[in-house]
């Protein structure tokens, strides 16, 4: 069962305490696709410019990502982002953003994608995210990301969108902003009332919390020895999470709990190198190994004493 | 099996976004004792002044804490601390510290305490912590806390002490400072090499990590709906943790993992009120209830797919 992902494809120039990379492949759809591809077929819908050459396509194709939905604009330039991280990987500074062809992004699902059972909406304008959902012919399971910019600028569109989302992936600050609640439990409950059946609150190096109306699950971050570049960790988390669900075609509680750990495991690899370098060489077995480590990290038997 | 705790008894004046309390009972030995008392008998070794009246003694006695080791200095005044918390409970500001009788604290274990199998050394000068261990006649299991002040000022004494400690409880910043390592995994491994058989790195609202030479366990913080006053959370964590071990007289891996959740559960109650107000009225059943909630929060079955 394949996943359609709609989001950005970008070139990133990134500085971290561990080094620097120039115009490396990035963007939400790129990270999501590479991460999800270890679990399920992926169909990418994005826009890029003429500068997005065959060597970049080859990176996505090496993971069998279907690129029929990648629109290459003749004469256009690909979305460019430049940023810098300090010692705290949760704290990043944007130095430059050139939207380029991404500014006019009007995603169109190829006919073969419209009947999909799985859609991930990367962080773009919620009115565009809604247009994507309108193109789906079935009743897909919808994962969605957003950010503070849209929470501020497009609250009505975002609310309409949330009524059609199965699982929302946001970070703790976004959950507070969206709900107006400082306490994270209250914030999560408030966001769930806006429509999504499930909510993942991502806290970076402090793990992630899954909330539904029925249960909660906390996934610790994988204890990494070396964080090279955290760019794309959130989208890789969502990719591992949704990919695992789509690959098993199962969304019951146990699968959602495991999806949290598969998302965590996949994202941890992304942080170990710049761009998608680590994802390019990754294997499903390596992800399973970290999944097992995470299971062991939180394994506890109930008390026989009660 | 009883636990001897050596630390501070204090009066705290505390402001938080949720209110203010004046000269309420506090101190590391107080919080630890109250928390541990739900699991095992506790014997307190501390110093207080003439202002530490019967109403304060009654709080500890209501939890059956043995006060033979509480030295009341005639004419002396009890350690006083005044502090303020902002919106972030991990960030606190000290407004006033009057050490008073605590300045000359030379703890003496009553004869009946010296054969104890369990000792917790609250955060005091490591040379005094060493003197306490010298008074023990058996081979007690030793839990220990410390802080940045002693890491900077008494590094040699602290190193000697760590060689005699079974489990060290410190926060993430202290682990980084003590080890000189920024990465928490490296920091923890480095601290374990200094002697303690186990290390708990406390991260406040972000949970706690247990590391030994054999395994690691991560405990999420209990998802509190309302943090009134985080003072004493760390000592309450250590009290619940050590109390559970002492009460079961078992320190195997499963008990250490469970102890992390009992410590977390107990500390969560402490944060729900000022001072020890919530601990005063608490029951063992309430703690078990939160233990069960924490178990459910991280419960996951291994993947049948591998």
PDB file of N, CA, C and O in Angstrom, chain A residues 183 185-186 189 203 206 216-218 220 223-226 244 248 254-255 257-258 261-262 284 288 291-292 295-306, chain B residues 183 185-186 189 203 206 216-218 220 223-226 244 248 254-255 257-258 261-262 284 288 291-292 295-306:
ATOM      1  N   UNK A 183       0.035  24.315  29.315  1.00  0.00           N
ATOM      2  CA  UNK A 183       0.242  22.930  29.766  1.00  0.00           C
ATOM      3  C   UNK A 183       0.042  21.974  28.585  1.00  0.00           C
ATOM      4  O   UNK A 183      -0.963  22.047  27.871  1.00  0.00           O
ATOM      5  N   UNK A 185      -0.573  18.746  28.306  1.00  0.00           N
ATOM      6  CA  UNK A 185      -1.701  17.803  28.336  1.00  0.00           C
ATOM      7  C   UNK A 185      -2.972  18.526  27.899  1.00  0.00           C
ATOM      8  O   UNK A 185      -3.718  18.037  27.031  1.00  0.00           O
ATOM      9  N   UNK A 186      -3.199  19.686  28.475  1.00  0.00           N
ATOM     10  CA  UNK A 186      -4.362  20.483  28.077  1.00  0.00           C
ATOM     11  C   UNK A 186      -4.251  20.877  26.596  1.00  0.00           C
ATOM     12  O   UNK A 186      -5.242  20.842  25.859  1.00  0.00           O
ATOM     13  N   UNK A 189      -5.137  17.881  24.393  1.00  0.00           N
ATOM     14  CA  UNK A 189      -6.572  17.580  24.423  1.00  0.00           C
ATOM     15  C   UNK A 189      -7.363  18.605  23.611  1.00  0.00           C
ATOM     16  O   UNK A 189      -8.321  18.265  22.917  1.00  0.00           O
ATOM     17  N   UNK A 203       9.026  16.596  20.500  1.00  0.00           N
ATOM     18  CA  UNK A 203       9.839  17.435  21.394  1.00  0.00           C
ATOM     19  C   UNK A 203      11.334  17.292  21.101  1.00  0.00           C
ATOM     20  O   UNK A 203      12.164  17.478  21.999  1.00  0.00           O
ATOM     21  N   UNK A 206      13.883  15.478  23.267  1.00  0.00           N
ATOM     22  CA  UNK A 206      13.140  15.041  24.450  1.00  0.00           C
ATOM     23  C   UNK A 206      12.020  14.065  24.112  1.00  0.00           C
ATOM     24  O   UNK A 206      11.161  13.795  24.953  1.00  0.00           O
ATOM     25  N   UNK A 216      -2.525   7.208  25.400  1.00  0.00           N
ATOM     26  CA  UNK A 216      -1.333   8.018  25.135  1.00  0.00           C
ATOM     27  C   UNK A 216      -0.114   7.112  25.089  1.00  0.00           C
ATOM     28  O   UNK A 216      -0.075   6.106  25.782  1.00  0.00           O
ATOM     29  N   UNK A 217       0.871   7.505  24.318  1.00  0.00           N
ATOM     30  CA  UNK A 217       2.126   6.756  24.284  1.00  0.00           C
ATOM     31  C   UNK A 217       3.276   7.744  24.196  1.00  0.00           C
ATOM     32  O   UNK A 217       3.250   8.666  23.386  1.00  0.00           O
ATOM     33  N   UNK A 218       4.290   7.527  25.014  1.00  0.00           N
ATOM     34  CA  UNK A 218       5.461   8.391  24.972  1.00  0.00           C
ATOM     35  C   UNK A 218       6.647   7.629  24.398  1.00  0.00           C
ATOM     36  O   UNK A 218       6.981   6.545  24.878  1.00  0.00           O
ATOM     37  N   UNK A 220      10.662   7.941  23.862  1.00  0.00           N
ATOM     38  CA  UNK A 220      11.874   8.734  24.118  1.00  0.00           C
ATOM     39  C   UNK A 220      12.635   8.917  22.816  1.00  0.00           C
ATOM     40  O   UNK A 220      12.491   8.108  21.901  1.00  0.00           O
ATOM     41  N   UNK A 223      18.854   7.685  22.094  1.00  0.00           N
ATOM     42  CA  UNK A 223      20.019   8.363  22.709  1.00  0.00           C
ATOM     43  C   UNK A 223      21.217   8.391  21.760  1.00  0.00           C
ATOM     44  O   UNK A 223      22.058   7.510  21.787  1.00  0.00           O
ATOM     45  N   UNK A 224      21.259   9.408  20.931  1.00  0.00           N
ATOM     46  CA  UNK A 224      22.313   9.530  19.925  1.00  0.00           C
ATOM     47  C   UNK A 224      23.645   9.955  20.536  1.00  0.00           C
ATOM     48  O   UNK A 224      23.682  10.822  21.396  1.00  0.00           O
ATOM     49  N   UNK A 225      24.706   9.378  20.031  1.00  0.00           N
ATOM     50  CA  UNK A 225      26.040   9.754  20.487  1.00  0.00           C
ATOM     51  C   UNK A 225      26.568  10.956  19.720  1.00  0.00           C
ATOM     52  O   UNK A 225      27.548  11.571  20.128  1.00  0.00           O
ATOM     53  N   UNK A 226      25.972  11.264  18.596  1.00  0.00           N
ATOM     54  CA  UNK A 226      26.557  12.281  17.734  1.00  0.00           C
ATOM     55  C   UNK A 226      25.461  12.861  16.844  1.00  0.00           C
ATOM     56  O   UNK A 226      24.955  12.168  15.964  1.00  0.00           O
ATOM     57  N   UNK A 244       5.398   2.819   8.349  1.00  0.00           N
ATOM     58  CA  UNK A 244       5.150   1.580   9.080  1.00  0.00           C
ATOM     59  C   UNK A 244       3.666   1.221   9.070  1.00  0.00           C
ATOM     60  O   UNK A 244       3.286   0.075   8.831  1.00  0.00           O
ATOM     61  N   UNK A 248       1.990  -2.055   7.008  1.00  0.00           N
ATOM     62  CA  UNK A 248       1.268  -3.131   7.689  1.00  0.00           C
ATOM     63  C   UNK A 248      -0.239  -3.005   7.447  1.00  0.00           C
ATOM     64  O   UNK A 248      -0.983  -3.904   7.810  1.00  0.00           O
ATOM     65  N   UNK A 254      -1.710  -0.933  19.040  1.00  0.00           N
ATOM     66  CA  UNK A 254      -0.351  -1.464  19.087  1.00  0.00           C
ATOM     67  C   UNK A 254       0.481  -0.973  17.902  1.00  0.00           C
ATOM     68  O   UNK A 254       1.661  -0.673  18.039  1.00  0.00           O
ATOM     69  N   UNK A 255      -0.142  -0.897  16.717  1.00  0.00           N
ATOM     70  CA  UNK A 255       0.606  -0.421  15.559  1.00  0.00           C
ATOM     71  C   UNK A 255       0.942   1.062  15.684  1.00  0.00           C
ATOM     72  O   UNK A 255       2.027   1.495  15.290  1.00  0.00           O
ATOM     73  N   UNK A 257       1.464   2.612  18.533  1.00  0.00           N
ATOM     74  CA  UNK A 257       2.562   2.679  19.502  1.00  0.00           C
ATOM     75  C   UNK A 257       3.893   2.326  18.831  1.00  0.00           C
ATOM     76  O   UNK A 257       4.896   3.019  19.001  1.00  0.00           O
ATOM     77  N   UNK A 258       3.876   1.234  18.064  1.00  0.00           N
ATOM     78  CA  UNK A 258       5.116   0.844  17.384  1.00  0.00           C
ATOM     79  C   UNK A 258       5.536   1.898  16.370  1.00  0.00           C
ATOM     80  O   UNK A 258       6.734   2.159  16.197  1.00  0.00           O
ATOM     81  N   UNK A 261       7.851   4.411  17.658  1.00  0.00           N
ATOM     82  CA  UNK A 261       9.252   3.991  17.790  1.00  0.00           C
ATOM     83  C   UNK A 261       9.930   3.843  16.430  1.00  0.00           C
ATOM     84  O   UNK A 261      11.118   4.131  16.288  1.00  0.00           O
ATOM     85  N   UNK A 262       9.179   3.407  15.416  1.00  0.00           N
ATOM     86  CA  UNK A 262       9.767   3.361  14.069  1.00  0.00           C
ATOM     87  C   UNK A 262      10.065   4.772  13.567  1.00  0.00           C
ATOM     88  O   UNK A 262      11.095   5.024  12.930  1.00  0.00           O
ATOM     89  N   UNK A 284      16.533  -1.534   6.132  1.00  0.00           N
ATOM     90  CA  UNK A 284      15.396  -1.826   6.999  1.00  0.00           C
ATOM     91  C   UNK A 284      15.873  -2.540   8.267  1.00  0.00           C
ATOM     92  O   UNK A 284      15.337  -2.311   9.346  1.00  0.00           O
ATOM     93  N   UNK A 288      15.207  -1.623  12.197  1.00  0.00           N
ATOM     94  CA  UNK A 288      14.659  -2.591  13.149  1.00  0.00           C
ATOM     95  C   UNK A 288      15.559  -2.743  14.376  1.00  0.00           C
ATOM     96  O   UNK A 288      15.074  -2.928  15.485  1.00  0.00           O
ATOM     97  N   UNK A 291      14.772   0.143  16.530  1.00  0.00           N
ATOM     98  CA  UNK A 291      13.440  -0.086  17.096  1.00  0.00           C
ATOM     99  C   UNK A 291      13.573  -1.009  18.315  1.00  0.00           C
ATOM    100  O   UNK A 291      13.026  -0.722  19.385  1.00  0.00           O
ATOM    101  N   UNK A 292      14.329  -2.074  18.166  1.00  0.00           N
ATOM    102  CA  UNK A 292      14.510  -3.012  19.278  1.00  0.00           C
ATOM    103  C   UNK A 292      15.212  -2.347  20.468  1.00  0.00           C
ATOM    104  O   UNK A 292      14.862  -2.584  21.618  1.00  0.00           O
ATOM    105  N   UNK A 295      12.607  -0.285  22.212  1.00  0.00           N
ATOM    106  CA  UNK A 295      11.706  -1.143  22.996  1.00  0.00           C
ATOM    107  C   UNK A 295      12.384  -1.512  24.322  1.00  0.00           C
ATOM    108  O   UNK A 295      11.777  -1.427  25.391  1.00  0.00           O
ATOM    109  N   UNK A 296      13.666  -1.873  24.255  1.00  0.00           N
ATOM    110  CA  UNK A 296      14.393  -2.256  25.470  1.00  0.00           C
ATOM    111  C   UNK A 296      14.568  -1.070  26.422  1.00  0.00           C
ATOM    112  O   UNK A 296      14.582  -1.239  27.646  1.00  0.00           O
ATOM    113  N   UNK A 297      14.692   0.124  25.858  1.00  0.00           N
ATOM    114  CA  UNK A 297      14.924   1.328  26.661  1.00  0.00           C
ATOM    115  C   UNK A 297      13.719   1.663  27.549  1.00  0.00           C
ATOM    116  O   UNK A 297      13.866   2.311  28.593  1.00  0.00           O
ATOM    117  N   UNK A 298      12.536   1.225  27.138  1.00  0.00           N
ATOM    118  CA  UNK A 298      11.326   1.533  27.922  1.00  0.00           C
ATOM    119  C   UNK A 298      10.628   0.271  28.428  1.00  0.00           C
ATOM    120  O   UNK A 298       9.521   0.355  28.954  1.00  0.00           O
ATOM    121  N   UNK A 299      11.289  -0.873  28.280  1.00  0.00           N
ATOM    122  CA  UNK A 299      10.651  -2.124  28.718  1.00  0.00           C
ATOM    123  C   UNK A 299      10.615  -2.206  30.233  1.00  0.00           C
ATOM    124  O   UNK A 299      11.618  -1.987  30.901  1.00  0.00           O
ATOM    125  N   UNK A 300       9.442  -2.526  30.773  1.00  0.00           N
ATOM    126  CA  UNK A 300       9.312  -2.696  32.221  1.00  0.00           C
ATOM    127  C   UNK A 300       8.171  -3.675  32.456  1.00  0.00           C
ATOM    128  O   UNK A 300       7.160  -3.649  31.745  1.00  0.00           O
ATOM    129  N   UNK A 301       8.361  -4.569  33.421  1.00  0.00           N
ATOM    130  CA  UNK A 301       7.286  -5.508  33.756  1.00  0.00           C
ATOM    131  C   UNK A 301       6.480  -4.929  34.897  1.00  0.00           C
ATOM    132  O   UNK A 301       7.019  -4.321  35.814  1.00  0.00           O
ATOM    133  N   UNK A 302       5.173  -5.153  34.836  1.00  0.00           N
ATOM    134  CA  UNK A 302       4.305  -4.682  35.917  1.00  0.00           C
ATOM    135  C   UNK A 302       4.763  -5.282  37.224  1.00  0.00           C
ATOM    136  O   UNK A 302       5.338  -6.360  37.273  1.00  0.00           O
ATOM    137  N   UNK A 303       4.489  -4.549  38.291  1.00  0.00           N
ATOM    138  CA  UNK A 303       4.907  -4.935  39.621  1.00  0.00           C
ATOM    139  C   UNK A 303       4.062  -6.098  40.135  1.00  0.00           C
ATOM    140  O   UNK A 303       2.845  -6.010  40.147  1.00  0.00           O
ATOM    141  N   UNK A 304       4.702  -7.153  40.575  1.00  0.00           N
ATOM    142  CA  UNK A 304       3.920  -8.275  41.111  1.00  0.00           C
ATOM    143  C   UNK A 304       3.242  -7.898  42.436  1.00  0.00           C
ATOM    144  O   UNK A 304       2.280  -8.523  42.853  1.00  0.00           O
ATOM    145  N   UNK A 305       3.752  -6.838  43.062  1.00  0.00           N
ATOM    146  CA  UNK A 305       3.181  -6.413  44.350  1.00  0.00           C
ATOM    147  C   UNK A 305       1.935  -5.550  44.169  1.00  0.00           C
ATOM    148  O   UNK A 305       1.150  -5.383  45.087  1.00  0.00           O
ATOM    149  N   UNK A 306       1.773  -4.971  42.999  1.00  0.00           N
ATOM    150  CA  UNK A 306       0.604  -4.101  42.751  1.00  0.00           C
ATOM    151  C   UNK A 306       0.791  -2.746  43.399  1.00  0.00           C
ATOM    152  O   UNK A 306       1.800  -2.431  43.982  1.00  0.00           O
TER     153      UNK A 306
ATOM    154  N   UNK B 183      27.438  15.740  24.948  1.00  0.00           N
ATOM    155  CA  UNK B 183      26.487  14.687  24.571  1.00  0.00           C
ATOM    156  C   UNK B 183      26.138  13.856  25.799  1.00  0.00           C
ATOM    157  O   UNK B 183      26.996  13.383  26.535  1.00  0.00           O
ATOM    158  N   UNK B 185      24.832  10.852  26.290  1.00  0.00           N
ATOM    159  CA  UNK B 185      25.246   9.439  26.338  1.00  0.00           C
ATOM    160  C   UNK B 185      26.713   9.356  26.749  1.00  0.00           C
ATOM    161  O   UNK B 185      27.081   8.583  27.661  1.00  0.00           O
ATOM    162  N   UNK B 186      27.540  10.160  26.122  1.00  0.00           N
ATOM    163  CA  UNK B 186      28.962  10.192  26.493  1.00  0.00           C
ATOM    164  C   UNK B 186      29.129  10.661  27.937  1.00  0.00           C
ATOM    165  O   UNK B 186      29.943  10.128  28.690  1.00  0.00           O
ATOM    166  N   UNK B 189      28.215   7.821  30.347  1.00  0.00           N
ATOM    167  CA  UNK B 189      29.236   6.765  30.356  1.00  0.00           C
ATOM    168  C   UNK B 189      30.474   7.220  31.111  1.00  0.00           C
ATOM    169  O   UNK B 189      31.099   6.440  31.846  1.00  0.00           O
ATOM    170  N   UNK B 203      15.827  14.933  34.036  1.00  0.00           N
ATOM    171  CA  UNK B 203      15.615  16.025  33.083  1.00  0.00           C
ATOM    172  C   UNK B 203      14.302  16.754  33.359  1.00  0.00           C
ATOM    173  O   UNK B 203      13.708  17.336  32.440  1.00  0.00           O
ATOM    174  N   UNK B 206      11.136  16.556  31.266  1.00  0.00           N
ATOM    175  CA  UNK B 206      11.482  15.725  30.115  1.00  0.00           C
ATOM    176  C   UNK B 206      11.869  14.309  30.521  1.00  0.00           C
ATOM    177  O   UNK B 206      12.407  13.557  29.716  1.00  0.00           O
ATOM    178  N   UNK B 216      20.049   0.395  29.940  1.00  0.00           N
ATOM    179  CA  UNK B 216      19.521   1.747  30.128  1.00  0.00           C
ATOM    180  C   UNK B 216      18.005   1.684  30.196  1.00  0.00           C
ATOM    181  O   UNK B 216      17.393   0.835  29.547  1.00  0.00           O
ATOM    182  N   UNK B 217      17.424   2.617  30.927  1.00  0.00           N
ATOM    183  CA  UNK B 217      15.964   2.698  30.982  1.00  0.00           C
ATOM    184  C   UNK B 217      15.561   4.164  30.990  1.00  0.00           C
ATOM    185  O   UNK B 217      16.120   4.960  31.746  1.00  0.00           O
ATOM    186  N   UNK B 218      14.591   4.503  30.156  1.00  0.00           N
ATOM    187  CA  UNK B 218      14.108   5.873  30.132  1.00  0.00           C
ATOM    188  C   UNK B 218      12.710   5.949  30.728  1.00  0.00           C
ATOM    189  O   UNK B 218      11.812   5.207  30.324  1.00  0.00           O
ATOM    190  N   UNK B 220       9.566   8.503  31.185  1.00  0.00           N
ATOM    191  CA  UNK B 220       8.999   9.813  30.864  1.00  0.00           C
ATOM    192  C   UNK B 220       8.505  10.470  32.138  1.00  0.00           C
ATOM    193  O   UNK B 220       8.180   9.784  33.104  1.00  0.00           O
ATOM    194  N   UNK B 223       2.672  12.993  32.796  1.00  0.00           N
ATOM    195  CA  UNK B 223       2.086  14.167  32.121  1.00  0.00           C
ATOM    196  C   UNK B 223       1.124  14.919  33.044  1.00  0.00           C
ATOM    197  O   UNK B 223      -0.060  14.652  33.072  1.00  0.00           O
ATOM    198  N   UNK B 224       1.681  15.850  33.800  1.00  0.00           N
ATOM    199  CA  UNK B 224       0.893  16.597  34.788  1.00  0.00           C
ATOM    200  C   UNK B 224       0.023  17.648  34.123  1.00  0.00           C
ATOM    201  O   UNK B 224       0.452  18.333  33.196  1.00  0.00           O
ATOM    202  N   UNK B 225      -1.191  17.799  34.631  1.00  0.00           N
ATOM    203  CA  UNK B 225      -2.097  18.823  34.130  1.00  0.00           C
ATOM    204  C   UNK B 225      -1.855  20.161  34.813  1.00  0.00           C
ATOM    205  O   UNK B 225      -2.325  21.200  34.354  1.00  0.00           O
ATOM    206  N   UNK B 226      -1.154  20.137  35.935  1.00  0.00           N
ATOM    207  CA  UNK B 226      -1.057  21.351  36.729  1.00  0.00           C
ATOM    208  C   UNK B 226       0.189  21.280  37.615  1.00  0.00           C
ATOM    209  O   UNK B 226       0.232  20.493  38.552  1.00  0.00           O
ATOM    210  N   UNK B 244      11.324   2.244  47.060  1.00  0.00           N
ATOM    211  CA  UNK B 244      10.814   1.031  46.407  1.00  0.00           C
ATOM    212  C   UNK B 244      11.848  -0.092  46.466  1.00  0.00           C
ATOM    213  O   UNK B 244      11.523  -1.243  46.777  1.00  0.00           O
ATOM    214  N   UNK B 248      11.437  -3.619  48.763  1.00  0.00           N
ATOM    215  CA  UNK B 248      11.422  -4.954  48.166  1.00  0.00           C
ATOM    216  C   UNK B 248      12.731  -5.688  48.414  1.00  0.00           C
ATOM    217  O   UNK B 248      12.832  -6.882  48.135  1.00  0.00           O
ATOM    218  N   UNK B 254      14.908  -5.497  36.755  1.00  0.00           N
ATOM    219  CA  UNK B 254      13.479  -5.171  36.709  1.00  0.00           C
ATOM    220  C   UNK B 254      13.090  -4.230  37.846  1.00  0.00           C
ATOM    221  O   UNK B 254      12.262  -3.340  37.678  1.00  0.00           O
ATOM    222  N   UNK B 255      13.684  -4.440  39.034  1.00  0.00           N
ATOM    223  CA  UNK B 255      13.352  -3.552  40.145  1.00  0.00           C
ATOM    224  C   UNK B 255      13.904  -2.151  39.924  1.00  0.00           C
ATOM    225  O   UNK B 255      13.258  -1.164  40.273  1.00  0.00           O
ATOM    226  N   UNK B 257      14.294  -0.751  36.998  1.00  0.00           N
ATOM    227  CA  UNK B 257      13.406  -0.141  35.992  1.00  0.00           C
ATOM    228  C   UNK B 257      12.116   0.346  36.660  1.00  0.00           C
ATOM    229  O   UNK B 257      11.659   1.460  36.417  1.00  0.00           O
ATOM    230  N   UNK B 258      11.532  -0.497  37.484  1.00  0.00           N
ATOM    231  CA  UNK B 258      10.295  -0.091  38.159  1.00  0.00           C
ATOM    232  C   UNK B 258      10.545   1.080  39.102  1.00  0.00           C
ATOM    233  O   UNK B 258       9.707   1.973  39.239  1.00  0.00           O
ATOM    234  N   UNK B 261      10.013   4.374  37.636  1.00  0.00           N
ATOM    235  CA  UNK B 261       8.621   4.796  37.487  1.00  0.00           C
ATOM    236  C   UNK B 261       8.004   5.141  38.840  1.00  0.00           C
ATOM    237  O   UNK B 261       7.174   6.052  38.935  1.00  0.00           O
ATOM    238  N   UNK B 262       8.402   4.414  39.908  1.00  0.00           N
ATOM    239  CA  UNK B 262       7.911   4.796  41.233  1.00  0.00           C
ATOM    240  C   UNK B 262       8.465   6.155  41.641  1.00  0.00           C
ATOM    241  O   UNK B 262       7.757   6.978  42.247  1.00  0.00           O
ATOM    242  N   UNK B 284      -0.324   5.022  49.305  1.00  0.00           N
ATOM    243  CA  UNK B 284       0.439   4.084  48.478  1.00  0.00           C
ATOM    244  C   UNK B 284      -0.366   3.691  47.244  1.00  0.00           C
ATOM    245  O   UNK B 284       0.198   3.513  46.155  1.00  0.00           O
ATOM    246  N   UNK B 288       0.635   3.837  43.295  1.00  0.00           N
ATOM    247  CA  UNK B 288       0.529   2.668  42.412  1.00  0.00           C
ATOM    248  C   UNK B 288      -0.313   2.983  41.185  1.00  0.00           C
ATOM    249  O   UNK B 288      -0.030   2.490  40.089  1.00  0.00           O
ATOM    250  N   UNK B 291       1.908   4.789  38.874  1.00  0.00           N
ATOM    251  CA  UNK B 291       2.876   3.813  38.349  1.00  0.00           C
ATOM    252  C   UNK B 291       2.242   3.066  37.177  1.00  0.00           C
ATOM    253  O   UNK B 291       2.842   2.932  36.104  1.00  0.00           O
ATOM    254  N   UNK B 292       1.019   2.608  37.379  1.00  0.00           N
ATOM    255  CA  UNK B 292       0.316   1.871  36.318  1.00  0.00           C
ATOM    256  C   UNK B 292       0.094   2.749  35.087  1.00  0.00           C
ATOM    257  O   UNK B 292       0.230   2.290  33.955  1.00  0.00           O
ATOM    258  N   UNK B 295       3.367   2.897  33.268  1.00  0.00           N
ATOM    259  CA  UNK B 295       3.623   1.644  32.556  1.00  0.00           C
ATOM    260  C   UNK B 295       2.842   1.638  31.244  1.00  0.00           C
ATOM    261  O   UNK B 295       3.373   1.289  30.178  1.00  0.00           O
ATOM    262  N   UNK B 296       1.572   2.074  31.314  1.00  0.00           N
ATOM    263  CA  UNK B 296       0.729   2.090  30.106  1.00  0.00           C
ATOM    264  C   UNK B 296       1.235   3.110  29.081  1.00  0.00           C
ATOM    265  O   UNK B 296       1.117   2.905  27.871  1.00  0.00           O
ATOM    266  N   UNK B 297       1.820   4.203  29.586  1.00  0.00           N
ATOM    267  CA  UNK B 297       2.296   5.278  28.706  1.00  0.00           C
ATOM    268  C   UNK B 297       3.459   4.835  27.817  1.00  0.00           C
ATOM    269  O   UNK B 297       3.685   5.401  26.745  1.00  0.00           O
ATOM    270  N   UNK B 298       4.201   3.827  28.277  1.00  0.00           N
ATOM    271  CA  UNK B 298       5.358   3.359  27.491  1.00  0.00           C
ATOM    272  C   UNK B 298       5.222   1.905  27.067  1.00  0.00           C
ATOM    273  O   UNK B 298       6.179   1.298  26.575  1.00  0.00           O
ATOM    274  N   UNK B 299       4.030   1.320  27.264  1.00  0.00           N
ATOM    275  CA  UNK B 299       3.849  -0.097  26.920  1.00  0.00           C
ATOM    276  C   UNK B 299       3.813  -0.271  25.414  1.00  0.00           C
ATOM    277  O   UNK B 299       3.088   0.430  24.707  1.00  0.00           O
ATOM    278  N   UNK B 300       4.594  -1.211  24.925  1.00  0.00           N
ATOM    279  CA  UNK B 300       4.580  -1.521  23.492  1.00  0.00           C
ATOM    280  C   UNK B 300       4.985  -2.980  23.337  1.00  0.00           C
ATOM    281  O   UNK B 300       5.845  -3.480  24.061  1.00  0.00           O
ATOM    282  N   UNK B 301       4.307  -3.658  22.430  1.00  0.00           N
ATOM    283  CA  UNK B 301       4.658  -5.055  22.160  1.00  0.00           C
ATOM    284  C   UNK B 301       5.622  -5.101  21.002  1.00  0.00           C
ATOM    285  O   UNK B 301       5.478  -4.360  20.034  1.00  0.00           O
ATOM    286  N   UNK B 302       6.571  -6.017  21.106  1.00  0.00           N
ATOM    287  CA  UNK B 302       7.523  -6.164  20.007  1.00  0.00           C
ATOM    288  C   UNK B 302       6.782  -6.473  18.720  1.00  0.00           C
ATOM    289  O   UNK B 302       5.725  -7.073  18.736  1.00  0.00           O
ATOM    290  N   UNK B 303       7.387  -6.080  17.631  1.00  0.00           N
ATOM    291  CA  UNK B 303       6.793  -6.252  16.310  1.00  0.00           C
ATOM    292  C   UNK B 303       6.857  -7.717  15.891  1.00  0.00           C
ATOM    293  O   UNK B 303       7.926  -8.318  15.886  1.00  0.00           O
ATOM    294  N   UNK B 304       5.713  -8.263  15.487  1.00  0.00           N
ATOM    295  CA  UNK B 304       5.724  -9.664  15.033  1.00  0.00           C
ATOM    296  C   UNK B 304       6.465  -9.814  13.707  1.00  0.00           C
ATOM    297  O   UNK B 304       6.888 -10.895  13.332  1.00  0.00           O
ATOM    298  N   UNK B 305       6.637  -8.683  13.005  1.00  0.00           N
ATOM    299  CA  UNK B 305       7.315  -8.726  11.703  1.00  0.00           C
ATOM    300  C   UNK B 305       8.830  -8.707  11.828  1.00  0.00           C
ATOM    301  O   UNK B 305       9.531  -9.104  10.913  1.00  0.00           O
ATOM    302  N   UNK B 306       9.313  -8.255  12.955  1.00  0.00           N
ATOM    303  CA  UNK B 306      10.771  -8.195  13.168  1.00  0.00           C
ATOM    304  C   UNK B 306      11.380  -6.997  12.499  1.00  0.00           C
ATOM    305  O   UNK B 306      10.713  -6.202  11.878  1.00  0.00           O
TER     306      UNK B 306
END
